[in-house]
Amino acid sequence: MKFSQCALASALVALAVPASAHAEGKSLQLAKVVLDTETAPIEARVKGGTLCVFPSNIELPKEKKTQDFERYDRLVSNALGTGEVAVVSDSDDLFAAESDDKGDILLGAVMAPTAINICSSVNGFKGTIDIKVEWQFYDRESAKVVETLTTEGSGTLAKFSNSGFEEMWDAAFVDALNKVQQAGVIDRVLAAGATVDSVDPAAGDPAQADVLDEPQDVAPAS
């Protein structure tokens, strides 16, 4: 009777768990964000006062400058980490530089403003900032860039805020990032070359072990 239960358990496991049942995708980690106001310089249109009058144009400094990592690391983590994307974030890790926990795919971004129309007052800023972002996905295993694309993002703030300029910029960045995800690029890059864990139904499967560990019937000695 026990032999039949064991054989049945093995057959059920073999049918229910195919050999390539568990596939693990790659993880994503932000590596660098650069602000480029040199390649395509623009003028910011700024209005003054709570009534947003007295418009003026301000020329932005022409430069390519690496941005604060923790700020954008949190933006990427908050935008993508709540879904099925495996995001490696270092913004809250004080010892990130000493850790070997790095993403399989590194994400880099070069962003440039395409339009800045804001109003500045004693209550802060409001308005709209539009940006263009070039994204690069770097595969650490193959040591090469495996995907590049460019998206546009827009951030609008209807009410004055003391941190309004940063809020508009962050919203534009996240908007551009969301468009990358909506295009399916992130899923495709992380799924490429995903490792597959094989499952051998006959090698220590819990369902089989339960049957084998049951006490055997022993006929009483005559």
PDB file of C-alpha atoms in Angstrom:
ATOM      1  CA  MET A   1       0.000   0.000   0.000  1.00  0.00           C
ATOM      2  CA  LYS A   2       2.814   2.363   0.867  1.00  0.00           C
ATOM      3  CA  PHE A   3       4.631   1.670  -2.407  1.00  0.00           C
ATOM      4  CA  SER A   4       1.494   2.593  -4.371  1.00  0.00           C
ATOM      5  CA  GLN A   5       1.153   5.919  -2.489  1.00  0.00           C
ATOM      6  CA  CYS A   6       4.785   6.744  -3.202  1.00  0.00           C
ATOM      7  CA  ALA A   7       4.447   5.995  -6.922  1.00  0.00           C
ATOM      8  CA  LEU A   8       1.238   8.055  -7.121  1.00  0.00           C
ATOM      9  CA  ALA A   9       2.882  11.026  -5.394  1.00  0.00           C
ATOM     10  CA  SER A  10       5.813  10.950  -7.827  1.00  0.00           C
ATOM     11  CA  ALA A  11       3.484  10.823 -10.820  1.00  0.00           C
ATOM     12  CA  LEU A  12       1.404  13.768  -9.569  1.00  0.00           C
ATOM     13  CA  VAL A  13       4.501  15.883  -8.932  1.00  0.00           C
ATOM     14  CA  ALA A  14       5.883  15.111 -12.387  1.00  0.00           C
ATOM     15  CA  LEU A  15       2.633  16.285 -13.982  1.00  0.00           C
ATOM     16  CA  ALA A  16       2.175  19.381 -11.821  1.00  0.00           C
ATOM     17  CA  VAL A  17       5.743  20.759 -11.858  1.00  0.00           C
ATOM     18  CA  PRO A  18       7.392  21.017 -15.291  1.00  0.00           C
ATOM     19  CA  ALA A  19      11.177  21.001 -15.452  1.00  0.00           C
ATOM     20  CA  SER A  20      11.364  24.742 -16.257  1.00  0.00           C
ATOM     21  CA  ALA A  21       8.684  25.947 -13.860  1.00  0.00           C
ATOM     22  CA  HIS A  22      10.639  28.646 -12.051  1.00  0.00           C
ATOM     23  CA  ALA A  23      12.218  31.465 -14.065  1.00  0.00           C
ATOM     24  CA  GLU A  24      13.892  34.403 -12.342  1.00  0.00           C
ATOM     25  CA  GLY A  25      14.192  37.751 -14.115  1.00  0.00           C
ATOM     26  CA  LYS A  26      17.030  40.206 -13.648  1.00  0.00           C
ATOM     27  CA  SER A  27      17.104  43.127 -11.229  1.00  0.00           C
ATOM     28  CA  LEU A  28      17.361  46.826 -12.114  1.00  0.00           C
ATOM     29  CA  GLN A  29      19.471  49.470 -10.395  1.00  0.00           C
ATOM     30  CA  LEU A  30      19.877  53.163 -11.123  1.00  0.00           C
ATOM     31  CA  ALA A  31      23.532  53.981 -11.762  1.00  0.00           C
ATOM     32  CA  LYS A  32      23.732  57.627 -12.857  1.00  0.00           C
ATOM     33  CA  VAL A  33      21.641  60.645 -13.848  1.00  0.00           C
ATOM     34  CA  VAL A  34      23.152  63.529 -15.827  1.00  0.00           C
ATOM     35  CA  LEU A  35      21.563  66.917 -16.524  1.00  0.00           C
ATOM     36  CA  ASP A  36      22.547  68.206 -19.961  1.00  0.00           C
ATOM     37  CA  THR A  37      21.863  71.884 -20.642  1.00  0.00           C
ATOM     38  CA  GLU A  38      24.791  72.166 -23.029  1.00  0.00           C
ATOM     39  CA  THR A  39      23.811  70.038 -26.025  1.00  0.00           C
ATOM     40  CA  ALA A  40      20.478  71.793 -26.599  1.00  0.00           C
ATOM     41  CA  PRO A  41      20.432  74.989 -24.499  1.00  0.00           C
ATOM     42  CA  ILE A  42      17.095  76.667 -23.795  1.00  0.00           C
ATOM     43  CA  GLU A  43      15.802  79.736 -22.010  1.00  0.00           C
ATOM     44  CA  ALA A  44      13.553  79.384 -19.005  1.00  0.00           C
ATOM     45  CA  ARG A  45      10.449  81.557 -19.142  1.00  0.00           C
ATOM     46  CA  VAL A  46       9.770  82.934 -15.671  1.00  0.00           C
ATOM     47  CA  LYS A  47       6.944  85.146 -14.431  1.00  0.00           C
ATOM     48  CA  GLY A  48       7.002  86.973 -11.116  1.00  0.00           C
ATOM     49  CA  GLY A  49       4.591  87.591  -8.245  1.00  0.00           C
ATOM     50  CA  THR A  50       1.473  85.809  -7.083  1.00  0.00           C
ATOM     51  CA  LEU A  51      -0.377  87.109 -10.164  1.00  0.00           C
ATOM     52  CA  CYS A  52       2.365  85.748 -12.464  1.00  0.00           C
ATOM     53  CA  VAL A  53       3.122  88.960 -14.311  1.00  0.00           C
ATOM     54  CA  PHE A  54       6.344  90.587 -15.555  1.00  0.00           C
ATOM     55  CA  PRO A  55       7.578  87.688 -17.733  1.00  0.00           C
ATOM     56  CA  SER A  56      11.288  87.317 -18.375  1.00  0.00           C
ATOM     57  CA  ASN A  57      13.610  84.809 -19.983  1.00  0.00           C
ATOM     58  CA  ILE A  58      16.520  83.295 -18.077  1.00  0.00           C
ATOM     59  CA  GLU A  59      19.301  81.486 -19.895  1.00  0.00           C
ATOM     60  CA  LEU A  60      20.338  78.295 -18.130  1.00  0.00           C
ATOM     61  CA  PRO A  61      24.049  77.614 -17.591  1.00  0.00           C
ATOM     62  CA  LYS A  62      25.480  75.358 -20.299  1.00  0.00           C
ATOM     63  CA  GLU A  63      26.815  72.266 -18.601  1.00  0.00           C
ATOM     64  CA  LYS A  64      26.622  68.512 -18.200  1.00  0.00           C
ATOM     65  CA  LYS A  65      26.347  67.749 -14.517  1.00  0.00           C
ATOM     66  CA  THR A  66      25.794  64.554 -12.538  1.00  0.00           C
ATOM     67  CA  GLN A  67      22.711  64.892 -10.351  1.00  0.00           C
ATOM     68  CA  ASP A  68      22.124  63.922  -6.725  1.00  0.00           C
ATOM     69  CA  PHE A  69      21.964  60.126  -6.790  1.00  0.00           C
ATOM     70  CA  GLU A  70      19.782  59.547  -3.720  1.00  0.00           C
ATOM     71  CA  ARG A  71      17.042  61.843  -5.018  1.00  0.00           C
ATOM     72  CA  TYR A  72      16.648  59.981  -8.306  1.00  0.00           C
ATOM     73  CA  ASP A  73      17.290  56.571  -6.762  1.00  0.00           C
ATOM     74  CA  ARG A  74      14.216  57.102  -4.589  1.00  0.00           C
ATOM     75  CA  LEU A  75      12.175  58.289  -7.568  1.00  0.00           C
ATOM     76  CA  VAL A  76      13.025  55.149  -9.551  1.00  0.00           C
ATOM     77  CA  SER A  77      12.433  52.886  -6.557  1.00  0.00           C
ATOM     78  CA  ASN A  78       9.061  54.460  -5.762  1.00  0.00           C
ATOM     79  CA  ALA A  79       7.922  54.427  -9.393  1.00  0.00           C
ATOM     80  CA  LEU A  80       8.953  50.866 -10.240  1.00  0.00           C
ATOM     81  CA  GLY A  81       9.532  49.033  -6.979  1.00  0.00           C
ATOM     82  CA  THR A  82       5.848  48.788  -6.049  1.00  0.00           C
ATOM     83  CA  GLY A  83       5.166  46.534  -9.055  1.00  0.00           C
ATOM     84  CA  GLU A  84       6.800  43.384 -10.357  1.00  0.00           C
ATOM     85  CA  VAL A  85      10.101  45.037 -11.264  1.00  0.00           C
ATOM     86  CA  ALA A  86      12.978  43.886  -9.039  1.00  0.00           C
ATOM     87  CA  VAL A  87      14.611  47.209  -8.130  1.00  0.00           C
ATOM     88  CA  VAL A  88      17.880  47.397  -6.188  1.00  0.00           C
ATOM     89  CA  SER A  89      17.976  50.686  -4.250  1.00  0.00           C
ATOM     90  CA  ASP A  90      20.964  52.116  -2.368  1.00  0.00           C
ATOM     91  CA  SER A  91      19.527  55.452  -1.240  1.00  0.00           C
ATOM     92  CA  ASP A  92      18.818  54.227   2.315  1.00  0.00           C
ATOM     93  CA  ASP A  93      21.876  51.954   2.595  1.00  0.00           C
ATOM     94  CA  LEU A  94      24.719  53.678   4.450  1.00  0.00           C
ATOM     95  CA  PHE A  95      27.114  50.908   3.442  1.00  0.00           C
ATOM     96  CA  ALA A  96      26.054  50.533  -0.186  1.00  0.00           C
ATOM     97  CA  ALA A  97      29.611  51.051  -1.433  1.00  0.00           C
ATOM     98  CA  GLU A  98      30.781  48.057   0.618  1.00  0.00           C
ATOM     99  CA  SER A  99      27.981  45.774  -0.532  1.00  0.00           C
ATOM    100  CA  ASP A 100      28.065  43.223  -3.336  1.00  0.00           C
ATOM    101  CA  ASP A 101      24.309  43.552  -3.815  1.00  0.00           C
ATOM    102  CA  LYS A 102      24.227  45.197  -7.230  1.00  0.00           C
ATOM    103  CA  GLY A 103      21.566  45.112  -9.909  1.00  0.00           C
ATOM    104  CA  ASP A 104      21.949  42.847 -12.926  1.00  0.00           C
ATOM    105  CA  ILE A 105      20.946  45.744 -15.208  1.00  0.00           C
ATOM    106  CA  LEU A 106      22.247  49.260 -14.527  1.00  0.00           C
ATOM    107  CA  LEU A 107      20.106  52.203 -15.636  1.00  0.00           C
ATOM    108  CA  GLY A 108      21.588  55.498 -16.726  1.00  0.00           C
ATOM    109  CA  ALA A 109      19.725  58.666 -17.706  1.00  0.00           C
ATOM    110  CA  VAL A 110      20.751  61.864 -19.516  1.00  0.00           C
ATOM    111  CA  MET A 111      18.000  64.439 -19.175  1.00  0.00           C
ATOM    112  CA  ALA A 112      17.609  67.823 -20.799  1.00  0.00           C
ATOM    113  CA  PRO A 113      14.882  70.441 -20.295  1.00  0.00           C
ATOM    114  CA  THR A 114      12.883  71.236 -23.401  1.00  0.00           C
ATOM    115  CA  ALA A 115      10.576  73.883 -21.878  1.00  0.00           C
ATOM    116  CA  ILE A 116      10.439  75.679 -18.527  1.00  0.00           C
ATOM    117  CA  ASN A 117       7.433  77.911 -17.947  1.00  0.00           C
ATOM    118  CA  ILE A 118       7.174  78.764 -14.271  1.00  0.00           C
ATOM    119  CA  CYS A 119       5.940  81.468 -11.932  1.00  0.00           C
ATOM    120  CA  SER A 120       8.027  82.553  -8.951  1.00  0.00           C
ATOM    121  CA  SER A 121       6.656  84.329  -5.886  1.00  0.00           C
ATOM    122  CA  VAL A 122       7.144  84.591  -2.140  1.00  0.00           C
ATOM    123  CA  ASN A 123       4.976  81.462  -1.890  1.00  0.00           C
ATOM    124  CA  GLY A 124       7.343  79.400  -4.021  1.00  0.00           C
ATOM    125  CA  PHE A 125       6.981  78.102  -7.567  1.00  0.00           C
ATOM    126  CA  LYS A 126       4.309  76.727  -9.862  1.00  0.00           C
ATOM    127  CA  GLY A 127       4.041  76.048 -13.587  1.00  0.00           C
ATOM    128  CA  THR A 128       5.275  73.386 -15.990  1.00  0.00           C
ATOM    129  CA  ILE A 129       8.628  71.790 -16.777  1.00  0.00           C
ATOM    130  CA  ASP A 130       9.107  69.532 -19.810  1.00  0.00           C
ATOM    131  CA  ILE A 131      12.162  67.326 -20.227  1.00  0.00           C
ATOM    132  CA  LYS A 132      13.604  64.775 -22.619  1.00  0.00           C
ATOM    133  CA  VAL A 133      15.445  61.766 -21.178  1.00  0.00           C
ATOM    134  CA  GLU A 134      17.806  59.382 -22.943  1.00  0.00           C
ATOM    135  CA  TRP A 135      17.837  56.039 -21.112  1.00  0.00           C
ATOM    136  CA  GLN A 136      20.604  53.462 -21.290  1.00  0.00           C
ATOM    137  CA  PHE A 137      20.386  49.907 -19.946  1.00  0.00           C
ATOM    138  CA  TYR A 138      23.754  48.298 -19.163  1.00  0.00           C
ATOM    139  CA  ASP A 139      24.013  44.524 -18.642  1.00  0.00           C
ATOM    140  CA  ARG A 140      26.726  43.848 -16.066  1.00  0.00           C
ATOM    141  CA  GLU A 141      27.111  40.218 -17.127  1.00  0.00           C
ATOM    142  CA  SER A 142      27.803  40.974 -20.781  1.00  0.00           C
ATOM    143  CA  ALA A 143      29.459  44.322 -19.938  1.00  0.00           C
ATOM    144  CA  LYS A 144      27.630  46.278 -22.627  1.00  0.00           C
ATOM    145  CA  VAL A 145      24.689  48.589 -23.236  1.00  0.00           C
ATOM    146  CA  VAL A 146      21.789  46.393 -24.338  1.00  0.00           C
ATOM    147  CA  GLU A 147      19.055  48.996 -24.897  1.00  0.00           C
ATOM    148  CA  THR A 148      18.717  52.742 -25.416  1.00  0.00           C
ATOM    149  CA  LEU A 149      15.669  54.901 -25.965  1.00  0.00           C
ATOM    150  CA  THR A 150      14.435  58.438 -25.441  1.00  0.00           C
ATOM    151  CA  THR A 151      11.171  59.524 -23.832  1.00  0.00           C
ATOM    152  CA  GLU A 152       9.652  62.852 -22.874  1.00  0.00           C
ATOM    153  CA  GLY A 153       8.110  63.821 -19.571  1.00  0.00           C
ATOM    154  CA  SER A 154       6.095  66.721 -18.218  1.00  0.00           C
ATOM    155  CA  GLY A 155       5.580  67.952 -14.669  1.00  0.00           C
ATOM    156  CA  THR A 156       2.912  70.510 -13.810  1.00  0.00           C
ATOM    157  CA  LEU A 157       2.158  72.172 -10.482  1.00  0.00           C
ATOM    158  CA  ALA A 158      -1.053  74.202 -10.254  1.00  0.00           C
ATOM    159  CA  LYS A 159      -0.428  75.756  -6.821  1.00  0.00           C
ATOM    160  CA  PHE A 160       2.574  77.538  -5.379  1.00  0.00           C
ATOM    161  CA  SER A 161       4.952  75.423  -3.313  1.00  0.00           C
ATOM    162  CA  ASN A 162       8.254  76.251  -1.640  1.00  0.00           C
ATOM    163  CA  SER A 163       9.716  73.119  -3.234  1.00  0.00           C
ATOM    164  CA  GLY A 164       7.705  73.585  -6.411  1.00  0.00           C
ATOM    165  CA  PHE A 165      10.653  73.664  -8.815  1.00  0.00           C
ATOM    166  CA  GLU A 166      11.926  70.298  -7.566  1.00  0.00           C
ATOM    167  CA  GLU A 167       8.395  68.853  -7.543  1.00  0.00           C
ATOM    168  CA  MET A 168       7.800  69.794 -11.183  1.00  0.00           C
ATOM    169  CA  TRP A 169      11.173  68.389 -12.218  1.00  0.00           C
ATOM    170  CA  ASP A 170      10.639  65.142 -10.309  1.00  0.00           C
ATOM    171  CA  ALA A 171       7.180  64.713 -11.819  1.00  0.00           C
ATOM    172  CA  ALA A 172       8.603  65.194 -15.315  1.00  0.00           C
ATOM    173  CA  PHE A 173      11.334  62.609 -14.646  1.00  0.00           C
ATOM    174  CA  VAL A 174       8.850  60.039 -13.325  1.00  0.00           C
ATOM    175  CA  ASP A 175       6.535  60.712 -16.284  1.00  0.00           C
ATOM    176  CA  ALA A 176       9.400  59.974 -18.698  1.00  0.00           C
ATOM    177  CA  LEU A 177      10.293  56.826 -16.717  1.00  0.00           C
ATOM    178  CA  ASN A 178       6.705  55.579 -16.716  1.00  0.00           C
ATOM    179  CA  LYS A 179       6.648  55.856 -20.505  1.00  0.00           C
ATOM    180  CA  VAL A 180       9.668  53.554 -20.670  1.00  0.00           C
ATOM    181  CA  GLN A 181       7.814  50.990 -18.586  1.00  0.00           C
ATOM    182  CA  GLN A 182       4.596  51.389 -20.557  1.00  0.00           C
ATOM    183  CA  ALA A 183       6.517  50.681 -23.754  1.00  0.00           C
ATOM    184  CA  GLY A 184       7.521  47.306 -22.282  1.00  0.00           C
ATOM    185  CA  VAL A 185      11.235  48.036 -22.523  1.00  0.00           C
ATOM    186  CA  ILE A 186      12.017  47.410 -18.847  1.00  0.00           C
ATOM    187  CA  ASP A 187      10.221  44.058 -18.801  1.00  0.00           C
ATOM    188  CA  ARG A 188      11.967  43.001 -21.995  1.00  0.00           C
ATOM    189  CA  VAL A 189      15.432  43.938 -20.778  1.00  0.00           C
ATOM    190  CA  LEU A 190      15.007  42.270 -17.387  1.00  0.00           C
ATOM    191  CA  ALA A 191      13.554  39.110 -18.916  1.00  0.00           C
ATOM    192  CA  ALA A 192      16.336  38.697 -21.487  1.00  0.00           C
ATOM    193  CA  GLY A 193      18.565  35.780 -20.564  1.00  0.00           C
ATOM    194  CA  ALA A 194      16.652  35.090 -17.358  1.00  0.00           C
ATOM    195  CA  THR A 195      18.005  32.152 -15.424  1.00  0.00           C
ATOM    196  CA  VAL A 196      15.842  29.047 -15.188  1.00  0.00           C
ATOM    197  CA  ASP A 197      15.772  26.798 -12.133  1.00  0.00           C
ATOM    198  CA  SER A 198      15.085  23.178 -13.068  1.00  0.00           C
ATOM    199  CA  VAL A 199      12.857  21.085 -10.841  1.00  0.00           C
ATOM    200  CA  ASP A 200      13.494  17.364 -10.537  1.00  0.00           C
ATOM    201  CA  PRO A 201      10.347  15.667  -9.226  1.00  0.00           C
ATOM    202  CA  ALA A 202      12.298  12.642  -8.037  1.00  0.00           C
ATOM    203  CA  ALA A 203      14.938  14.570  -6.082  1.00  0.00           C
ATOM    204  CA  GLY A 204      13.723  15.297  -2.619  1.00  0.00           C
ATOM    205  CA  ASP A 205      10.320  16.726  -3.461  1.00  0.00           C
ATOM    206  CA  PRO A 206       8.357  17.546  -0.274  1.00  0.00           C
ATOM    207  CA  ALA A 207       5.228  15.773  -1.521  1.00  0.00           C
ATOM    208  CA  GLN A 208       7.195  12.573  -2.027  1.00  0.00           C
ATOM    209  CA  ALA A 209       9.048  12.939   1.265  1.00  0.00           C
ATOM    210  CA  ASP A 210       5.777  13.074   3.201  1.00  0.00           C
ATOM    211  CA  VAL A 211       4.809   9.692   1.842  1.00  0.00           C
ATOM    212  CA  LEU A 212       8.213   8.094   2.293  1.00  0.00           C
ATOM    213  CA  ASP A 213       8.500   9.263   5.877  1.00  0.00           C
ATOM    214  CA  GLU A 214       5.261   7.639   6.949  1.00  0.00           C
ATOM    215  CA  PRO A 215       5.714   4.669   9.312  1.00  0.00           C
ATOM    216  CA  GLN A 216       5.510   1.332   7.486  1.00  0.00           C
ATOM    217  CA  ASP A 217       2.987  -1.346   8.399  1.00  0.00           C
ATOM    218  CA  VAL A 218       4.706  -4.129  10.273  1.00  0.00           C
ATOM    219  CA  ALA A 219       3.016  -7.495  10.515  1.00  0.00           C
ATOM    220  CA  PRO A 220       2.919  -8.856  14.083  1.00  0.00           C
ATOM    221  CA  ALA A 221       5.324 -11.677  14.765  1.00  0.00           C
ATOM    222  CA  SER A 222       3.680 -15.034  14.724  1.00  0.00           C
TER     223      SER A 222
END
